[in-house]
Coordinates of C-alpha atoms in Angstrom, one line a residue:
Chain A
X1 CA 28.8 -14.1 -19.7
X2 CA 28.3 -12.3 -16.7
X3 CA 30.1 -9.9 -14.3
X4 CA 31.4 -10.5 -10.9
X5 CA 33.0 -8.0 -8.2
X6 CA 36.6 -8.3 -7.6
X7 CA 38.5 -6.5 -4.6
X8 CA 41.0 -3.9 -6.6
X9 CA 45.0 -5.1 -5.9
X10 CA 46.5 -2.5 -3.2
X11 CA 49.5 -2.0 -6.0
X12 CA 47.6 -1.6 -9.2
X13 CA 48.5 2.0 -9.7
X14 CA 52.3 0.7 -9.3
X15 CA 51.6 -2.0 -11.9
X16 CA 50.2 0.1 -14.5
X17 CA 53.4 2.4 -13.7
X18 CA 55.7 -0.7 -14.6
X19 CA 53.6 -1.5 -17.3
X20 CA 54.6 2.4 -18.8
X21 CA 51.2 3.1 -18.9
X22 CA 50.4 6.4 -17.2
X23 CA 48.6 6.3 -13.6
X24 CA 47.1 9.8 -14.4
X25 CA 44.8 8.3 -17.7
X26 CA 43.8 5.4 -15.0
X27 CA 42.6 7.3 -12.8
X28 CA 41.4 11.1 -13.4
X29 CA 39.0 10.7 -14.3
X30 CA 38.7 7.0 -13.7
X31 CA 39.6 4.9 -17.0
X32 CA 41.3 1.1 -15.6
X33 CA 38.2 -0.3 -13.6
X34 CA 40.1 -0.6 -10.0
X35 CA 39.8 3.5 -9.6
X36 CA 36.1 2.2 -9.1
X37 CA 34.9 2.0 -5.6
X38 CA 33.5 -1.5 -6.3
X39 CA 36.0 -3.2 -9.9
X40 CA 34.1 -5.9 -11.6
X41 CA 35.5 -7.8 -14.6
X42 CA 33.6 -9.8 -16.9
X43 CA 33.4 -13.8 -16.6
X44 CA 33.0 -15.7 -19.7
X45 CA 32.8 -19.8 -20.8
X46 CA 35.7 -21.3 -22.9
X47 CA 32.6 -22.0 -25.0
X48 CA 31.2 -18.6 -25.0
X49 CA 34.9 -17.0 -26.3
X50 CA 35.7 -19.8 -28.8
X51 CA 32.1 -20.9 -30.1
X52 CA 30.3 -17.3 -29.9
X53 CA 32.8 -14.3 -29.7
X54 CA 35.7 -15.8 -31.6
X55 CA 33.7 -17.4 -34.3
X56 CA 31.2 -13.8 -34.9
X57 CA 34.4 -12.2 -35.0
X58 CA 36.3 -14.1 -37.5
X59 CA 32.7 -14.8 -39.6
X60 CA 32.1 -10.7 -39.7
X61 CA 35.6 -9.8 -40.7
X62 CA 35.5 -12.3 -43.5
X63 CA 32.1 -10.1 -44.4
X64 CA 33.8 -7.1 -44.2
X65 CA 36.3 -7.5 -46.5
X66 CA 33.7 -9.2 -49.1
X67 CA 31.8 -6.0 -48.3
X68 CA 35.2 -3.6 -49.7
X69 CA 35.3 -6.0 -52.4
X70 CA 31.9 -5.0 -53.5
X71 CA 32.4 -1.5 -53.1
X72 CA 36.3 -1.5 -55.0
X73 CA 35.2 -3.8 -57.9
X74 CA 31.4 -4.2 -57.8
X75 CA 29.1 -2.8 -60.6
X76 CA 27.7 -0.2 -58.3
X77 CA 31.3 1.1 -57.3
X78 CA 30.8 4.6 -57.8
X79 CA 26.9 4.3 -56.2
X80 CA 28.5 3.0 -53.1
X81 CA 31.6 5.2 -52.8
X82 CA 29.2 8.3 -53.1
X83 CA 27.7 6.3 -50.1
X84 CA 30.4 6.1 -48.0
X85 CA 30.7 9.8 -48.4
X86 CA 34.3 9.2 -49.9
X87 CA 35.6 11.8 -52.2
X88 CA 36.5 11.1 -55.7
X89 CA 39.8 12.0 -55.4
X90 CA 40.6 9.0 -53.0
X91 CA 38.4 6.4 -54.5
X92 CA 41.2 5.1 -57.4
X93 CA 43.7 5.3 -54.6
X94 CA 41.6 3.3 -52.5
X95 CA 41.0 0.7 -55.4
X96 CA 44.7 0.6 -55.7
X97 CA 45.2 -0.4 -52.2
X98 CA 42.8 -2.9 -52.1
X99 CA 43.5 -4.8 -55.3
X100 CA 47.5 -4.6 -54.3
X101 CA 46.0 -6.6 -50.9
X102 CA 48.0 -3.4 -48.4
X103 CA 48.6 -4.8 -45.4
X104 CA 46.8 -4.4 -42.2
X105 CA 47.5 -4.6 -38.7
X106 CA 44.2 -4.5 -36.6
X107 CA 41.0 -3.6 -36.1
X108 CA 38.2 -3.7 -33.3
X109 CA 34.4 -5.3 -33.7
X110 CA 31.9 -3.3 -31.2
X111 CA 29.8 -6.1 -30.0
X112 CA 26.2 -6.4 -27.8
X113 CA 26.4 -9.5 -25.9
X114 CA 23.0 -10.0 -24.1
X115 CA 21.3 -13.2 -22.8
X116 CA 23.3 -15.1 -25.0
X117 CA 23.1 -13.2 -28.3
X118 CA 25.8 -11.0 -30.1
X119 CA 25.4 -8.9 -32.5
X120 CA 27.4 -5.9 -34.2
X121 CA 27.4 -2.9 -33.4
X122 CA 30.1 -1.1 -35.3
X123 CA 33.4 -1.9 -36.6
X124 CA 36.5 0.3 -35.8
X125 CA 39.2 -0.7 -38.2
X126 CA 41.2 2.9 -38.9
X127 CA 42.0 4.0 -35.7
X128 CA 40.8 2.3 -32.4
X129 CA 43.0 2.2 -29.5
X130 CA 42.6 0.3 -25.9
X131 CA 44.8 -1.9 -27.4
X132 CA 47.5 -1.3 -24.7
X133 CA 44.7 -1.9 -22.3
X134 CA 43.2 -5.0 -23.8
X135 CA 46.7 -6.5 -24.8
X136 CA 48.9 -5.7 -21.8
X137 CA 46.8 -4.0 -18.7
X138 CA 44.4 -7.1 -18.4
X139 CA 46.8 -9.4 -18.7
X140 CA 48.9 -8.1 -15.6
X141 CA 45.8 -8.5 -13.7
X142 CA 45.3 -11.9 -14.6
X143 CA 48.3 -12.8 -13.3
X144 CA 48.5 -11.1 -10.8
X145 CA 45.0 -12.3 -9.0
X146 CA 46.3 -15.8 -10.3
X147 CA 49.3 -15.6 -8.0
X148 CA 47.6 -14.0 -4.9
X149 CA 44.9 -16.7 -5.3
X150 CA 42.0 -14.5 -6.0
X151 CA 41.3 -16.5 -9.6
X152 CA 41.7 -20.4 -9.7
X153 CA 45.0 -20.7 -11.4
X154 CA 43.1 -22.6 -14.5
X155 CA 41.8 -18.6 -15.4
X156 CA 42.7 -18.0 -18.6
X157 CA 42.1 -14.6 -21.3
X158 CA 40.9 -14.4 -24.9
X159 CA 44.2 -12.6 -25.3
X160 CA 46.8 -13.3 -27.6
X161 CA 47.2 -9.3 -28.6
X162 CA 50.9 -8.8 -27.4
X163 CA 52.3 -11.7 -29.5
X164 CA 49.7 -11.5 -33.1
X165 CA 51.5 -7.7 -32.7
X166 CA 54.6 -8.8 -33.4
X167 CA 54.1 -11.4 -35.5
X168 CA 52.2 -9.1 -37.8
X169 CA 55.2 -6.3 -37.3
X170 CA 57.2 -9.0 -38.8
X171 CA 55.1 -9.3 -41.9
X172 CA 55.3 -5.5 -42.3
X173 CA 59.0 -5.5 -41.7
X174 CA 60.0 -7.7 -44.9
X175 CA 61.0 -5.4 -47.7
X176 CA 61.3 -2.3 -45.5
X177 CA 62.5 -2.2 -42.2
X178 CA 61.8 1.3 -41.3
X179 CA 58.7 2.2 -40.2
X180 CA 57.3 5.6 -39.0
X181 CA 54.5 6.2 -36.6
X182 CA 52.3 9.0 -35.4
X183 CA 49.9 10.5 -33.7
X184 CA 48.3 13.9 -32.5
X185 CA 49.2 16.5 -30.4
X186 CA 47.9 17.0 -27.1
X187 CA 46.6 13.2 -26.7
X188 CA 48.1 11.5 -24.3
X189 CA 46.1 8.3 -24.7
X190 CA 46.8 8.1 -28.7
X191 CA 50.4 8.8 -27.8
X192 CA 50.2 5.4 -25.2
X193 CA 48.8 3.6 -28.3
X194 CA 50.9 4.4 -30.6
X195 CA 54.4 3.7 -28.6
X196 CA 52.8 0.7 -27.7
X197 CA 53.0 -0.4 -31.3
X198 CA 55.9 1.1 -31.4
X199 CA 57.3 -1.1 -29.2
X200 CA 55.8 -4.3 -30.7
X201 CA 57.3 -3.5 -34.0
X202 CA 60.4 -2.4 -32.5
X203 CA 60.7 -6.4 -31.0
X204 CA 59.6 -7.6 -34.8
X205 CA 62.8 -5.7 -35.6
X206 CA 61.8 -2.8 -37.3
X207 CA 63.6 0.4 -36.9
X208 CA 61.0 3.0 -36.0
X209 CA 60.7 6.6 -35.3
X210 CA 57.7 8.4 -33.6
X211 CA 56.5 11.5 -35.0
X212 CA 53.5 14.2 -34.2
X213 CA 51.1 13.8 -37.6
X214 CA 51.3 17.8 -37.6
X215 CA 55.4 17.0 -37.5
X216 CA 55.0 15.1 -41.1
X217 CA 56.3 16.8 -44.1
X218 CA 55.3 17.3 -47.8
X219 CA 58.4 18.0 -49.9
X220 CA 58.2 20.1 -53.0
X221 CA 58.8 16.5 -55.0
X222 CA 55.9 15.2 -53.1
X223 CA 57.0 13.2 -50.8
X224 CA 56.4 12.3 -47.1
X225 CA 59.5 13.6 -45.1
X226 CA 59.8 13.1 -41.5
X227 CA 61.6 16.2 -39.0
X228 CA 64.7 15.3 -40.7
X229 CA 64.1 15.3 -43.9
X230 CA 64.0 11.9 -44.7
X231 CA 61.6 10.3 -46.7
X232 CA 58.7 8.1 -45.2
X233 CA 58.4 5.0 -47.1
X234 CA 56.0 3.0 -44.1
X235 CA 54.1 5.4 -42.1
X236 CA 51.5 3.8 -38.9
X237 CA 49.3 7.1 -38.5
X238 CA 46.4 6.9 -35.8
X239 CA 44.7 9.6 -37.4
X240 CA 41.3 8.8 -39.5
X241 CA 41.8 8.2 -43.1
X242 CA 38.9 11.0 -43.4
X243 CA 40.3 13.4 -42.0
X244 CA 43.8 13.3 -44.2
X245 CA 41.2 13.5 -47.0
X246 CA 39.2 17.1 -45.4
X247 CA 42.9 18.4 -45.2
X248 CA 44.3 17.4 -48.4
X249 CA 41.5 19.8 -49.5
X250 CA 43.0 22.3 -47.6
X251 CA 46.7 21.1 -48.8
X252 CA 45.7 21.3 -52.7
X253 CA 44.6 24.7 -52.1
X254 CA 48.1 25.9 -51.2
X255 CA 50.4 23.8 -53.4
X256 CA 47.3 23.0 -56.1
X257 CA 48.1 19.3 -55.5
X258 CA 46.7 16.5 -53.2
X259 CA 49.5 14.9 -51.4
X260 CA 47.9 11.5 -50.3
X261 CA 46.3 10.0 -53.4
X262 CA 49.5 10.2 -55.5
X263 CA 51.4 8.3 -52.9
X264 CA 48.7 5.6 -52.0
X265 CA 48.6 5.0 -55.8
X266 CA 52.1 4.3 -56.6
X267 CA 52.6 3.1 -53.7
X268 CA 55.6 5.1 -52.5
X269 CA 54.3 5.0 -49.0
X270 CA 52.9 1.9 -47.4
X271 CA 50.3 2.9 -44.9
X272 CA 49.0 1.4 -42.0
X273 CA 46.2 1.3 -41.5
X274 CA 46.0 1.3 -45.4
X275 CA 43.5 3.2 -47.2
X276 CA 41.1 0.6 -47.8
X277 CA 40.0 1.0 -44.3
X278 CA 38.0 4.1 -45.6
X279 CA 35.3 1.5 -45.9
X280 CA 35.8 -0.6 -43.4
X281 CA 35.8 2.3 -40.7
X282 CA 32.4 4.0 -41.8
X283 CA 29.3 3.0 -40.6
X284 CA 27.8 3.5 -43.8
X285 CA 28.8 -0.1 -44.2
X286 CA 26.5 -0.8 -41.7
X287 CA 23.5 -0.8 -44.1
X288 CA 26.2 -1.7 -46.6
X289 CA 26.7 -5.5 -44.4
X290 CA 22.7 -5.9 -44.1
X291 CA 22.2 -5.0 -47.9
X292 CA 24.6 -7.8 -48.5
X293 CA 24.1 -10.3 -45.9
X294 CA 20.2 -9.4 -44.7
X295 CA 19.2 -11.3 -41.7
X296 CA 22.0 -12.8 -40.6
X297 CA 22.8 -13.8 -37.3
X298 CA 25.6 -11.3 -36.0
X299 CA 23.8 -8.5 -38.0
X300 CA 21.3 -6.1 -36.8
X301 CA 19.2 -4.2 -39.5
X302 CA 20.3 -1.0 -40.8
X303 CA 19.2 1.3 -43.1
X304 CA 20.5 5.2 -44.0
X305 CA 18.4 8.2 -42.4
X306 CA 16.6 8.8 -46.0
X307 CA 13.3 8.2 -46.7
X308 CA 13.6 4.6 -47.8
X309 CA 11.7 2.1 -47.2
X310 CA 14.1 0.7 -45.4
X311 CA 14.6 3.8 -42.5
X312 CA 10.8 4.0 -42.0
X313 CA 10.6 0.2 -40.8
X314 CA 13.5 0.9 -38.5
X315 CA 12.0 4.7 -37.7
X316 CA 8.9 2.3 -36.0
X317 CA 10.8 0.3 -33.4
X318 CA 13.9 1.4 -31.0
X319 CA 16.6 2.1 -33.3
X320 CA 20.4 3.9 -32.9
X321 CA 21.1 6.8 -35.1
X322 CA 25.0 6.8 -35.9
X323 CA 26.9 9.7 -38.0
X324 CA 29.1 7.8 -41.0
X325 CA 31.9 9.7 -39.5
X326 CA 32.2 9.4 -36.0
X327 CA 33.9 8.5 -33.3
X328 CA 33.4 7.6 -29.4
X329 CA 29.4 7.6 -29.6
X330 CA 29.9 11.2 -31.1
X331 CA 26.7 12.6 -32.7
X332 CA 24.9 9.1 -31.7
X333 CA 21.3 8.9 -30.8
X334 CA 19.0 6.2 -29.4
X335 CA 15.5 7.0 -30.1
X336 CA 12.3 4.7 -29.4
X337 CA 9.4 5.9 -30.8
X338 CA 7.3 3.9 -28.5
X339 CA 8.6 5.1 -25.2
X340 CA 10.5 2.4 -23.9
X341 CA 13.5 3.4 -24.1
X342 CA 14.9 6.5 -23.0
X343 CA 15.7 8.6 -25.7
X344 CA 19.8 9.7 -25.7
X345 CA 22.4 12.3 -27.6
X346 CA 25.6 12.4 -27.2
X347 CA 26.3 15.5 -28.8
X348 CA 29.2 16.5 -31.2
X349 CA 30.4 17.9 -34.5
X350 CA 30.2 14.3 -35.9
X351 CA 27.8 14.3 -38.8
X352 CA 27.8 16.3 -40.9
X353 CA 28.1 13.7 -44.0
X354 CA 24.7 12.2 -43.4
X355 CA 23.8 9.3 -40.8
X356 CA 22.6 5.8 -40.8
X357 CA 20.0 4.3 -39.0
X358 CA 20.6 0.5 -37.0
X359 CA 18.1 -1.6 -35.1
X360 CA 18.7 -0.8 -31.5
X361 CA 20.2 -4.2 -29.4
X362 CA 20.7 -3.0 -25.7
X363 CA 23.9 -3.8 -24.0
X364 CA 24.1 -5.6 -21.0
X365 CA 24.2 -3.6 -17.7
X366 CA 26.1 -4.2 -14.6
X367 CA 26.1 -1.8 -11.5
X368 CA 24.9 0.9 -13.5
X369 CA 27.2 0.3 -16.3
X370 CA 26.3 -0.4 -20.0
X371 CA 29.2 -3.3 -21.4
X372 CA 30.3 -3.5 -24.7
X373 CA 32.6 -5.9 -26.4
X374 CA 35.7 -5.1 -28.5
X375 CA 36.8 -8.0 -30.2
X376 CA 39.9 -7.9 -32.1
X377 CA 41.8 -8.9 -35.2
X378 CA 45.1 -9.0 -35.5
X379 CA 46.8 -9.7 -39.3
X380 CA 43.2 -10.8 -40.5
X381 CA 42.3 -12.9 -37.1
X382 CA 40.2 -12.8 -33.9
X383 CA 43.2 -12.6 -31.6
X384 CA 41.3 -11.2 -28.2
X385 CA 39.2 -9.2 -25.9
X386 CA 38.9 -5.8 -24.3
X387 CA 35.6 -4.5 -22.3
X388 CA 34.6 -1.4 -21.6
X389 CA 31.4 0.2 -19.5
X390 CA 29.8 3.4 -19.5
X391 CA 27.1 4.9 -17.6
X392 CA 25.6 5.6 -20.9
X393 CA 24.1 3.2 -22.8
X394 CA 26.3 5.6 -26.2
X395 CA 30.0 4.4 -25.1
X396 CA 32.3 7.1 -25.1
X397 CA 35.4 8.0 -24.4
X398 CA 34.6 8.1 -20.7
X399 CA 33.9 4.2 -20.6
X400 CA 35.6 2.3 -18.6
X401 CA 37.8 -0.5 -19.1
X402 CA 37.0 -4.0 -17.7
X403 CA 39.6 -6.9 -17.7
X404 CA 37.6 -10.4 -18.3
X405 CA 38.7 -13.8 -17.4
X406 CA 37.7 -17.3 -19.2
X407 CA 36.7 -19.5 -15.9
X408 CA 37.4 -23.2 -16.8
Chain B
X1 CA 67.8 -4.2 -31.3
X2 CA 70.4 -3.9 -28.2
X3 CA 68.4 -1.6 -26.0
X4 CA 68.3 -2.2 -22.5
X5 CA 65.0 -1.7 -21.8
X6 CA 64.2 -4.6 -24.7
X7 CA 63.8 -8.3 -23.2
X8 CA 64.1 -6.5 -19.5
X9 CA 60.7 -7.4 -18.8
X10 CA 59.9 -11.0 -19.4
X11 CA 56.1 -12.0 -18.7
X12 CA 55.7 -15.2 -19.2
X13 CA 51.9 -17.3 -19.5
X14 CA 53.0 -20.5 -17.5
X15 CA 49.6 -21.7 -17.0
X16 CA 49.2 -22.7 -20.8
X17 CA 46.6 -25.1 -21.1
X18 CA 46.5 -26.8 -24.5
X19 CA 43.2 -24.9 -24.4
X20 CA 44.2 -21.4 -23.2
X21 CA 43.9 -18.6 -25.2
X22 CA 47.2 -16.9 -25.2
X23 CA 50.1 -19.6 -25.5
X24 CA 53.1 -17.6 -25.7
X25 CA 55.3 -15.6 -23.7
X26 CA 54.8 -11.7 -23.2
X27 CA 57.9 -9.7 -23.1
X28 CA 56.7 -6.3 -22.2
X29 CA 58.5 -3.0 -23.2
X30 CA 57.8 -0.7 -20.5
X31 CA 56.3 2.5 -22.2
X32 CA 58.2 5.0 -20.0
X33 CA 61.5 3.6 -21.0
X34 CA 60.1 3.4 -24.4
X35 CA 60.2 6.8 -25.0
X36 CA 63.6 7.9 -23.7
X37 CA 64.9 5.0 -25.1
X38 CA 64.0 5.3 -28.4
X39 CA 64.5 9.5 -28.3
X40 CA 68.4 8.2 -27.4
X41 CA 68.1 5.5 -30.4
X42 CA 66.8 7.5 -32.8
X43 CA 67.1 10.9 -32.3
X44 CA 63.0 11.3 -31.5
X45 CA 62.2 14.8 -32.0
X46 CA 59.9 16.3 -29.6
X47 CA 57.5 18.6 -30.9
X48 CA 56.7 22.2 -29.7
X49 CA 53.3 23.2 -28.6
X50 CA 50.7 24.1 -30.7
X51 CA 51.1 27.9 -31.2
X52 CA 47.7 29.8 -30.5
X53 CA 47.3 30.2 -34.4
X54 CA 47.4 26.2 -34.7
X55 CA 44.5 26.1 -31.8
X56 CA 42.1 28.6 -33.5
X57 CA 42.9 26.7 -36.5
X58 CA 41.7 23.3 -35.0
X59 CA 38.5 25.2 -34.1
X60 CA 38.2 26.5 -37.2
X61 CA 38.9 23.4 -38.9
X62 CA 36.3 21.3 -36.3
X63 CA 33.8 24.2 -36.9
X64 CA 32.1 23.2 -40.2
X65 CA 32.1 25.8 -43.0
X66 CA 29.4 24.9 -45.1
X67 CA 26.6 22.8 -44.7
X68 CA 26.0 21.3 -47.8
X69 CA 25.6 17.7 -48.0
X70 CA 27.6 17.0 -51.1
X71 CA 31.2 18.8 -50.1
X72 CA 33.5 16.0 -48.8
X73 CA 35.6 18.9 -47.1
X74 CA 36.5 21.0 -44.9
X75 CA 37.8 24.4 -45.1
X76 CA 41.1 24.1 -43.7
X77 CA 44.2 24.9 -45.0
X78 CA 47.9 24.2 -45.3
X79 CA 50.8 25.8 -43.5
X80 CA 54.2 26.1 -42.4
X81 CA 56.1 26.0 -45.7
X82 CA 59.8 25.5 -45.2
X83 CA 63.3 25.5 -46.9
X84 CA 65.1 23.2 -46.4
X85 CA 69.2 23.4 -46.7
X86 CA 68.8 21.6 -49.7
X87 CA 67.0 24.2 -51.5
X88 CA 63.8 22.3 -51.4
X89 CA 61.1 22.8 -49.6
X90 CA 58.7 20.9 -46.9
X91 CA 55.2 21.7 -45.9
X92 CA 54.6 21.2 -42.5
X93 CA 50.8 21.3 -40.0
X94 CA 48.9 20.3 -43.1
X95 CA 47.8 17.1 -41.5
X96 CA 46.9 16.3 -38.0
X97 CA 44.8 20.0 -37.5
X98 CA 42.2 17.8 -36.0
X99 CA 42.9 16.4 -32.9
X100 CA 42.7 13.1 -31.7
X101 CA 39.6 11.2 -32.9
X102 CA 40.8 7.5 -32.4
X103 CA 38.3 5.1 -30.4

């Protein structure tokens, strides 16, 4: 892989306007990589994306879900959910869902790349957006330097986002058609995800309705109503699984009931993400993946911040210090004891459940910028590829994205 | 589906190698006309601004209460409690208190 300078096309705030995606996240503060001064894009092999990204992607998912197996139906269950930091309350839900297989639609692998070696970094399967980006964005630029001749036309794009999308919006579709979706308030960039999806699923043929999460209703029989009253029987929310689980604290205080659990367990609601993906998006399974699988490849070591064994080998060396809540490099540290690496917080409110310790693996840099890969899985498959850079070797939400091509 | 905006936008991959990546067409809904469309289709209820009370909650709720290590919660709590004409009622601004978090 490397990275190569492109000159940014003179109409791209236009495109991203045709596209629906607003100009204003683009660019203020910069967001698509042509509001740089100098746009690069990443340049990978056929062999690189099918042999290396592909392949790490599909060989970590399938570890993954071994990993929520262990956790659902393994002896130490209860051990490992205490873990997780995952209330009791949820954790027969969560069995529930995962033994009745609950359907997924996506998820995003965090990868380091560097001098030819990928490893994981964390997996964001609950919530993670640039999907627009990734599936639709990057894709218009493509084509478009295709056709003014700045790429050989032969460029091609580990991207097949747009189309897995709908396919998999079919598979949700059979049974029940309608399908709810949400997001928060005052979030412009969620809001672009989620209508995104909406409009996948609308082409799969499902009849869908967009909803603030604050908008969704509890009935007095317990159900999920939307502004109308009507029930909610499939409901997309890009809102962490944790966080329904702080507020249904909050919600059993007032009506001296949990609203979730009930539904997830009888299944009266199918939700998407499903439950399940309390595991999966917690980087307590970090130590969870090396515990299972030590040493292998795609793996780096990690350990929780106790006083194991385990988290005084990786105190010794240059290590990354991750909240098993978190989001957008919130509450992250890298510390090096040994000095070589510059010690850096990204400071937040994430944390407050414990942290976990992994092995640090530097990401590459280009012009200042720190590259990670998001590699993504559609319906249970590696199905394409977003970049994004930040000045900050902790990616945030301030990274920026950066459209690859394969060269052939 | 008989929106307009729906198959308006064909993007198709014609460079297809047997080897490429992405084989099949891309027929783009454009986002903008994704909303108003689907407000027309479906009656898409726009919601109201977060009052100042549901800001100091979000601070509140963000804000942890307690700082032991075992409590899996936080300290916020339900509200907006409505009848509906019905006779039951709907709990509203229970969920969501948070703010965006996705990443």
């Amino acid at each position: 892989m490397k990275f190569e300078k492109f000159k940014a096309r003179s109409n791209w705030r236009a495109r991203a306007d045709e596209a629906g995606y607003l100009a204003s996240i683009l660019d203020n503060p910069p967001y698509w990589v042509e509001a740089l001064e100098e746009p690069f894009c990443g340049v990978l092999t056929l062999d690189e994306v099918e042999n290396c990204i592909e392949m790490a992607t599909a060989e970590i998912y399938e570890r993954a879900l071994e990993a929520v197996d262990f956790v659902v139906n393994g002896a130490r269950s209860e051990e490992w959910f205490d873990r997780l930091a995952i209330c009791p309350t949820y954790r027969n839900a969560i069995r529930r869902s995962w033994r009745r297989a609950d359907h997924s639609i996506y998820g995003r692998f965090d990868f380091s790349y560097n001098d030819g070696v990928l490893k994981l970094l964390e997996l964001n399967f609950d919530t993670p957006t640039s999907i627009y980006e990734a599936a639709v964005l990057q894709w218009f630029w493509l084509e478009d330097l295709k056709n003014q001749g700045s790429l050989p036309g032969a460029s091609d794009q580990f991207n097949s986002l747009h189309e897995r999308l709908i396919g998999v919006f079919a598979k949700v579709g059979i049974g029940e058609n309608k399908l709810h979706l949400c997001s928060v308030a005052d979030a412009p960039e969620d809001e672009d995800t989620v209508r995104y999806l909406q409009s996948c699923a609308m082409q799969a043929g499902l009849d869908t309705r967009y909803l603030l999460m604050t908008d969704v209703g509890v009935d007095n029989k317990g159900r999920l109503v939307d502004t109308e009253g009507k029930a909610i029987r499939q409901l997309f929310k890009l809102y962490p699984w944790e966080f329904i689980m702080y507020e249904d604290q909050g919600f059993r205080s007032r009506t001296g009931k949990y609203a979730f659990p009930p539904l997830i367990e009888a299944n009266a609601v199918r939700f998407l993400e499903p439950s399940w993906k309390l595991i999966l998006s917690n980087k307590a399974n970090l130590p969870l993946l090396w515990h299972l699988f030590p040493d292998h490849k795609f793996l780096l070591p990690a350990a929780f911040d106790d006083d194991s064994p385990e988290a005084k080998k990786l105190r010794r060396a240059a290590h990354v210090r991750k909240p098993i809540f978190g989001r957008e490099g919130g509450s992250v540290s890298i510390v090096d004891p040994n000095g070589q690496q510059q010690p850096v917080t990204n400071e937040s409110w994430y944390g407050r459940e414990g942290f976990v310790l992994q092995s640090l693996h530097a990401l590459p840099t280009y012009q200042g910028y720190h590259v990670v890969l998001g590699s993504w899985v559609i319906d249970g498959q590696p199905a394409g590829l977003g970049m994004r850079a930040d000045r900050s070797p902790i990616t945030s939400n301030t990274a920026i994205f950066v459209p690859h091509y394969i060269q052939n | 589906m008989n929106c307009s905006f729906l198959g308006g936008k064909n993007y198709t991959n014609m460079n297809s190698t047997n080897k490429s990546k992405r084989s099949n067409s891309l027929s783009l809904v454009a986002l903008g006309a994704m909303i108003t469309c689907t407000a027309a289709l479906t009656g898409c209820t726009i919601a109201p601004e977060r009052t100042q009370a549901e800001k100091d909650k979000e601070d509140k709720t963000q804000g942890y209460s307690s700082s032991s290590s075992t409590s899996y919660f936080h300290t916020g709590s339900s509200s907006g409690v409505h009848s509906t004409p019905g006779g039951s009622t709907v709990t509203r601004g229970a969920f969501g208190s948070y703010g965006s978090s996705a990443g």
